[in-house]
Amino acid sequence: MENSMTRYAMITGASSGLGLALAEALARRGRSLILVARQRDPLESIAVELTQRFGVEVLFRACDLGEPLRLSGFLLELEESERQIDLLVNCAGVRSHGHFLAQDWGHEQDLIELNILALTRLCHVLGNAMAVQGGGQILNVASLAAFQPTPWMSTYAASKAYVLHFSESLREELKKTGVKVSVLCPGPVRSSNRTVERLAHSSLPLSPEQVALQAVRALAKNRAIIIPGRRNRWLAAAGRFGSRWLVRKVSGLVAKAYAPH
Ligand SMILES: NC(=O)c1ccc[n+]([C@@H]2O[C@H](COP(=O)([O-])OP(=O)(O)OC[C@H]3O[C@@H](n4cnc5c(N)ncnc54)[C@H](OP(=O)(O)O)[C@@H]3O)[C@@H](O)[C@H]2O)c1
């Protein structure tokens, strides 16, 4: 990577779904981008397309963020490039759905490594760099599942509860550094084939583009918690104010109904 004074928005999980829609929404607003995901080919074609459509500089880096050593290498490379990143969007995330005991342990570990550890480490490294620069912004992607325990999605929902609480705490801690922190909590998004299949009969899902547009607008207003869709905001509130036993029963019934069989 070459050195320059351009300021970049770095988006993880930018090769598909919500991450891609967020990359497009930011490019549309003239932001220079650094896109990250594991597979190089989709990133390369997205970078070419966004540059052609919006005339912005788009760099990309293939990296498995769930592999701590690869993440270290990438972070070192970023530091040496001296590129200034003033917006970090932590969108890369994986799901796990079904009976906890039946899940493959390797996948559960990957989920924790990516959804929790990589996100936290990126906030630490880039948050420090932003504080030195005098400011910046971080958007962490959680989920509506962050607001309540969710049987049949136990690890996923717990990882997103971590993202929600961590982001809110960080927002307060970093106020005096000029680093603003927001957290995006989408409900179901029509972003992957499996999601589309599972939600085909549901009236809830928004498109990734709708979620990204609302997220980017709310980010500009420095909103703390961004929940796209009125019905989703109502559901998040119901999860917080309902009796806990009832909430976990209902969320478990819903999650089980959509679990892969
Ligand atoms: N879809 C929904 O209904 C929904 C609802 C609420 C919240 N969310 C959250 O929104 C985010 C995006 O979800 P999505 O449905 O849009 O996902 P998606 O379409 O499956 O995309 C996931 C992205 O993350 C990348 N990725 C996966 N593992 C990675 C790793 N180890 N290292 C680096 N990149 C990795 C993928 O690219 P590679 O495969 O090339 O690595 C891809 O770009 C996630 O955090 C998810 O939890 C989604």
mmCIF file with all atom_site columns, N, CA and C in Angstrom, residues 86-88 130 135-140 167 170-171 174-175 177-182 219-223:
data_model
loop_
_atom_site.group_PDB
_atom_site.id
_atom_site.type_symbol
_atom_site.label_atom_id
_atom_site.label_alt_id
_atom_site.label_comp_id
_atom_site.label_asym_id
_atom_site.label_entity_id
_atom_site.label_seq_id
_atom_site.pdbx_PDB_ins_code
_atom_site.Cartn_x
_atom_site.Cartn_y
_atom_site.Cartn_z
_atom_site.occupancy
_atom_site.B_iso_or_equiv
_atom_site.pdbx_formal_charge
_atom_site.auth_seq_id
_atom_site.auth_comp_id
_atom_site.auth_asym_id
_atom_site.auth_atom_id
_atom_site.pdbx_PDB_model_num
ATOM 1  N N  . ASP A 1 86  ? -10.210 6.999  9.320  1.00 0.00 ? 86  ASP A N  1
ATOM 2  C CA . ASP A 1 86  ? -11.012 7.783  10.265 1.00 0.00 ? 86  ASP A CA 1
ATOM 3  C C  . ASP A 1 86  ? -12.412 7.202  10.444 1.00 0.00 ? 86  ASP A C  1
ATOM 4  N N  . LEU A 1 87  ? -12.690 6.082  9.760  1.00 0.00 ? 87  LEU A N  1
ATOM 5  C CA . LEU A 1 87  ? -13.946 5.362  10.002 1.00 0.00 ? 87  LEU A CA 1
ATOM 6  C C  . LEU A 1 87  ? -13.669 3.861  9.907  1.00 0.00 ? 87  LEU A C  1
ATOM 7  N N  . LEU A 1 88  ? -13.968 3.157  10.972 1.00 0.00 ? 88  LEU A N  1
ATOM 8  C CA . LEU A 1 88  ? -13.847 1.693  10.982 1.00 0.00 ? 88  LEU A CA 1
ATOM 9  C C  . LEU A 1 88  ? -15.251 1.107  11.071 1.00 0.00 ? 88  LEU A C  1
ATOM 10 N N  . MET A 1 130 ? -6.834  6.502  15.870 1.00 0.00 ? 130 MET A N  1
ATOM 11 C CA . MET A 1 130 ? -7.761  7.628  15.694 1.00 0.00 ? 130 MET A CA 1
ATOM 12 C C  . MET A 1 130 ? -7.573  8.667  16.801 1.00 0.00 ? 130 MET A C  1
ATOM 13 N N  . GLY A 1 135 ? -9.266  12.170 16.271 1.00 0.00 ? 135 GLY A N  1
ATOM 14 C CA . GLY A 1 135 ? -10.683 11.792 16.163 1.00 0.00 ? 135 GLY A CA 1
ATOM 15 C C  . GLY A 1 135 ? -10.934 10.751 15.092 1.00 0.00 ? 135 GLY A C  1
ATOM 16 N N  . GLY A 1 136 ? -12.148 10.267 15.080 1.00 0.00 ? 136 GLY A N  1
ATOM 17 C CA . GLY A 1 136 ? -12.531 9.246  14.109 1.00 0.00 ? 136 GLY A CA 1
ATOM 18 C C  . GLY A 1 136 ? -13.860 8.652  14.541 1.00 0.00 ? 136 GLY A C  1
ATOM 19 N N  . GLN A 1 137 ? -14.274 7.638  13.821 1.00 0.00 ? 137 GLN A N  1
ATOM 20 C CA . GLN A 1 137 ? -15.584 7.046  14.117 1.00 0.00 ? 137 GLN A CA 1
ATOM 21 C C  . GLN A 1 137 ? -15.507 5.526  13.945 1.00 0.00 ? 137 GLN A C  1
ATOM 22 N N  . ILE A 1 138 ? -16.201 4.828  14.811 1.00 0.00 ? 138 ILE A N  1
ATOM 23 C CA . ILE A 1 138 ? -16.258 3.362  14.730 1.00 0.00 ? 138 ILE A CA 1
ATOM 24 C C  . ILE A 1 138 ? -17.721 2.950  14.683 1.00 0.00 ? 138 ILE A C  1
ATOM 25 N N  . LEU A 1 139 ? -18.051 2.079  13.730 1.00 0.00 ? 139 LEU A N  1
ATOM 26 C CA . LEU A 1 139 ? -19.397 1.501  13.671 1.00 0.00 ? 139 LEU A CA 1
ATOM 27 C C  . LEU A 1 139 ? -19.259 -0.010 13.806 1.00 0.00 ? 139 LEU A C  1
ATOM 28 N N  . ASN A 1 140 ? -19.758 -0.553 14.900 1.00 0.00 ? 140 ASN A N  1
ATOM 29 C CA . ASN A 1 140 ? -19.736 -2.007 15.087 1.00 0.00 ? 140 ASN A CA 1
ATOM 30 C C  . ASN A 1 140 ? -21.106 -2.575 14.729 1.00 0.00 ? 140 ASN A C  1
ATOM 31 N N  . SER A 1 167 ? -19.663 -1.723 22.635 1.00 0.00 ? 167 SER A N  1
ATOM 32 C CA . SER A 1 167 ? -19.703 -0.484 21.843 1.00 0.00 ? 167 SER A CA 1
ATOM 33 C C  . SER A 1 167 ? -20.270 0.672  22.657 1.00 0.00 ? 167 SER A C  1
ATOM 34 N N  . LEU A 1 170 ? -17.628 1.718  25.171 1.00 0.00 ? 170 LEU A N  1
ATOM 35 C CA . LEU A 1 170 ? -16.520 2.390  24.489 1.00 0.00 ? 170 LEU A CA 1
ATOM 36 C C  . LEU A 1 170 ? -16.909 3.818  24.094 1.00 0.00 ? 170 LEU A C  1
ATOM 37 N N  . ARG A 1 171 ? -18.148 3.978  23.690 1.00 0.00 ? 171 ARG A N  1
ATOM 38 C CA . ARG A 1 171 ? -18.631 5.306  23.286 1.00 0.00 ? 171 ARG A CA 1
ATOM 39 C C  . ARG A 1 171 ? -18.414 6.324  24.421 1.00 0.00 ? 171 ARG A C  1
ATOM 40 N N  . LEU A 1 174 ? -14.496 6.818  25.201 1.00 0.00 ? 174 LEU A N  1
ATOM 41 C CA . LEU A 1 174 ? -13.666 7.490  24.192 1.00 0.00 ? 174 LEU A CA 1
ATOM 42 C C  . LEU A 1 174 ? -14.111 8.922  23.884 1.00 0.00 ? 174 LEU A C  1
ATOM 43 N N  . LYS A 1 175 ? -15.150 9.391  24.565 1.00 0.00 ? 175 LYS A N  1
ATOM 44 C CA . LYS A 1 175 ? -15.710 10.708 24.239 1.00 0.00 ? 175 LYS A CA 1
ATOM 45 C C  . LYS A 1 175 ? -14.650 11.803 24.189 1.00 0.00 ? 175 LYS A C  1
ATOM 46 N N  . THR A 1 177 ? -11.577 11.596 23.556 1.00 0.00 ? 177 THR A N  1
ATOM 47 C CA . THR A 1 177 ? -10.506 11.382 22.574 1.00 0.00 ? 177 THR A CA 1
ATOM 48 C C  . THR A 1 177 ? -10.934 11.854 21.184 1.00 0.00 ? 177 THR A C  1
ATOM 49 N N  . GLY A 1 178 ? -12.215 12.158 21.027 1.00 0.00 ? 178 GLY A N  1
ATOM 50 C CA . GLY A 1 178 ? -12.722 12.551 19.705 1.00 0.00 ? 178 GLY A CA 1
ATOM 51 C C  . GLY A 1 178 ? -13.122 11.346 18.857 1.00 0.00 ? 178 GLY A C  1
ATOM 52 N N  . VAL A 1 179 ? -13.023 10.146 19.429 1.00 0.00 ? 179 VAL A N  1
ATOM 53 C CA . VAL A 1 179 ? -13.433 8.946  18.686 1.00 0.00 ? 179 VAL A CA 1
ATOM 54 C C  . VAL A 1 179 ? -14.887 8.624  19.053 1.00 0.00 ? 179 VAL A C  1
ATOM 55 N N  . LYS A 1 180 ? -15.749 8.647  18.023 1.00 0.00 ? 180 LYS A N  1
ATOM 56 C CA . LYS A 1 180 ? -17.177 8.391  18.254 1.00 0.00 ? 180 LYS A CA 1
ATOM 57 C C  . LYS A 1 180 ? -17.473 6.922  17.950 1.00 0.00 ? 180 LYS A C  1
ATOM 58 N N  . VAL A 1 181 ? -18.296 6.324  18.782 1.00 0.00 ? 181 VAL A N  1
ATOM 59 C CA . VAL A 1 181 ? -18.605 4.894  18.586 1.00 0.00 ? 181 VAL A CA 1
ATOM 60 C C  . VAL A 1 181 ? -20.119 4.704  18.476 1.00 0.00 ? 181 VAL A C  1
ATOM 61 N N  . SER A 1 182 ? -20.539 3.999  17.441 1.00 0.00 ? 182 SER A N  1
ATOM 62 C CA . SER A 1 182 ? -21.955 3.667  17.252 1.00 0.00 ? 182 SER A CA 1
ATOM 63 C C  . SER A 1 182 ? -22.078 2.165  17.049 1.00 0.00 ? 182 SER A C  1
ATOM 64 N N  . LEU A 1 219 ? -25.167 7.444  11.297 1.00 0.00 ? 219 LEU A N  1
ATOM 65 C CA . LEU A 1 219 ? -23.755 7.622  11.636 1.00 0.00 ? 219 LEU A CA 1
ATOM 66 C C  . LEU A 1 219 ? -23.376 9.096  11.514 1.00 0.00 ? 219 LEU A C  1
ATOM 67 N N  . ALA A 1 220 ? -23.890 9.740  10.476 1.00 0.00 ? 220 ALA A N  1
ATOM 68 C CA . ALA A 1 220 ? -23.605 11.166 10.270 1.00 0.00 ? 220 ALA A CA 1
ATOM 69 C C  . ALA A 1 220 ? -24.147 11.989 11.445 1.00 0.00 ? 220 ALA A C  1
ATOM 70 N N  . LYS A 1 221 ? -25.203 11.477 12.103 1.00 0.00 ? 221 LYS A N  1
ATOM 71 C CA . LYS A 1 221 ? -25.773 12.189 13.264 1.00 0.00 ? 221 LYS A CA 1
ATOM 72 C C  . LYS A 1 221 ? -25.175 11.680 14.576 1.00 0.00 ? 221 LYS A C  1
ATOM 73 N N  . ASN A 1 222 ? -24.178 10.795 14.469 1.00 0.00 ? 222 ASN A N  1
ATOM 74 C CA . ASN A 1 222 ? -23.516 10.226 15.645 1.00 0.00 ? 222 ASN A CA 1
ATOM 75 C C  . ASN A 1 222 ? -24.498 9.568  16.621 1.00 0.00 ? 222 ASN A C  1
ATOM 76 N N  . ARG A 1 223 ? -25.438 8.790  16.076 1.00 0.00 ? 223 ARG A N  1
ATOM 77 C CA . ARG A 1 223 ? -26.379 8.068  16.934 1.00 0.00 ? 223 ARG A CA 1
ATOM 78 C C  . ARG A 1 223 ? -25.644 6.934  17.665 1.00 0.00 ? 223 ARG A C  1
#
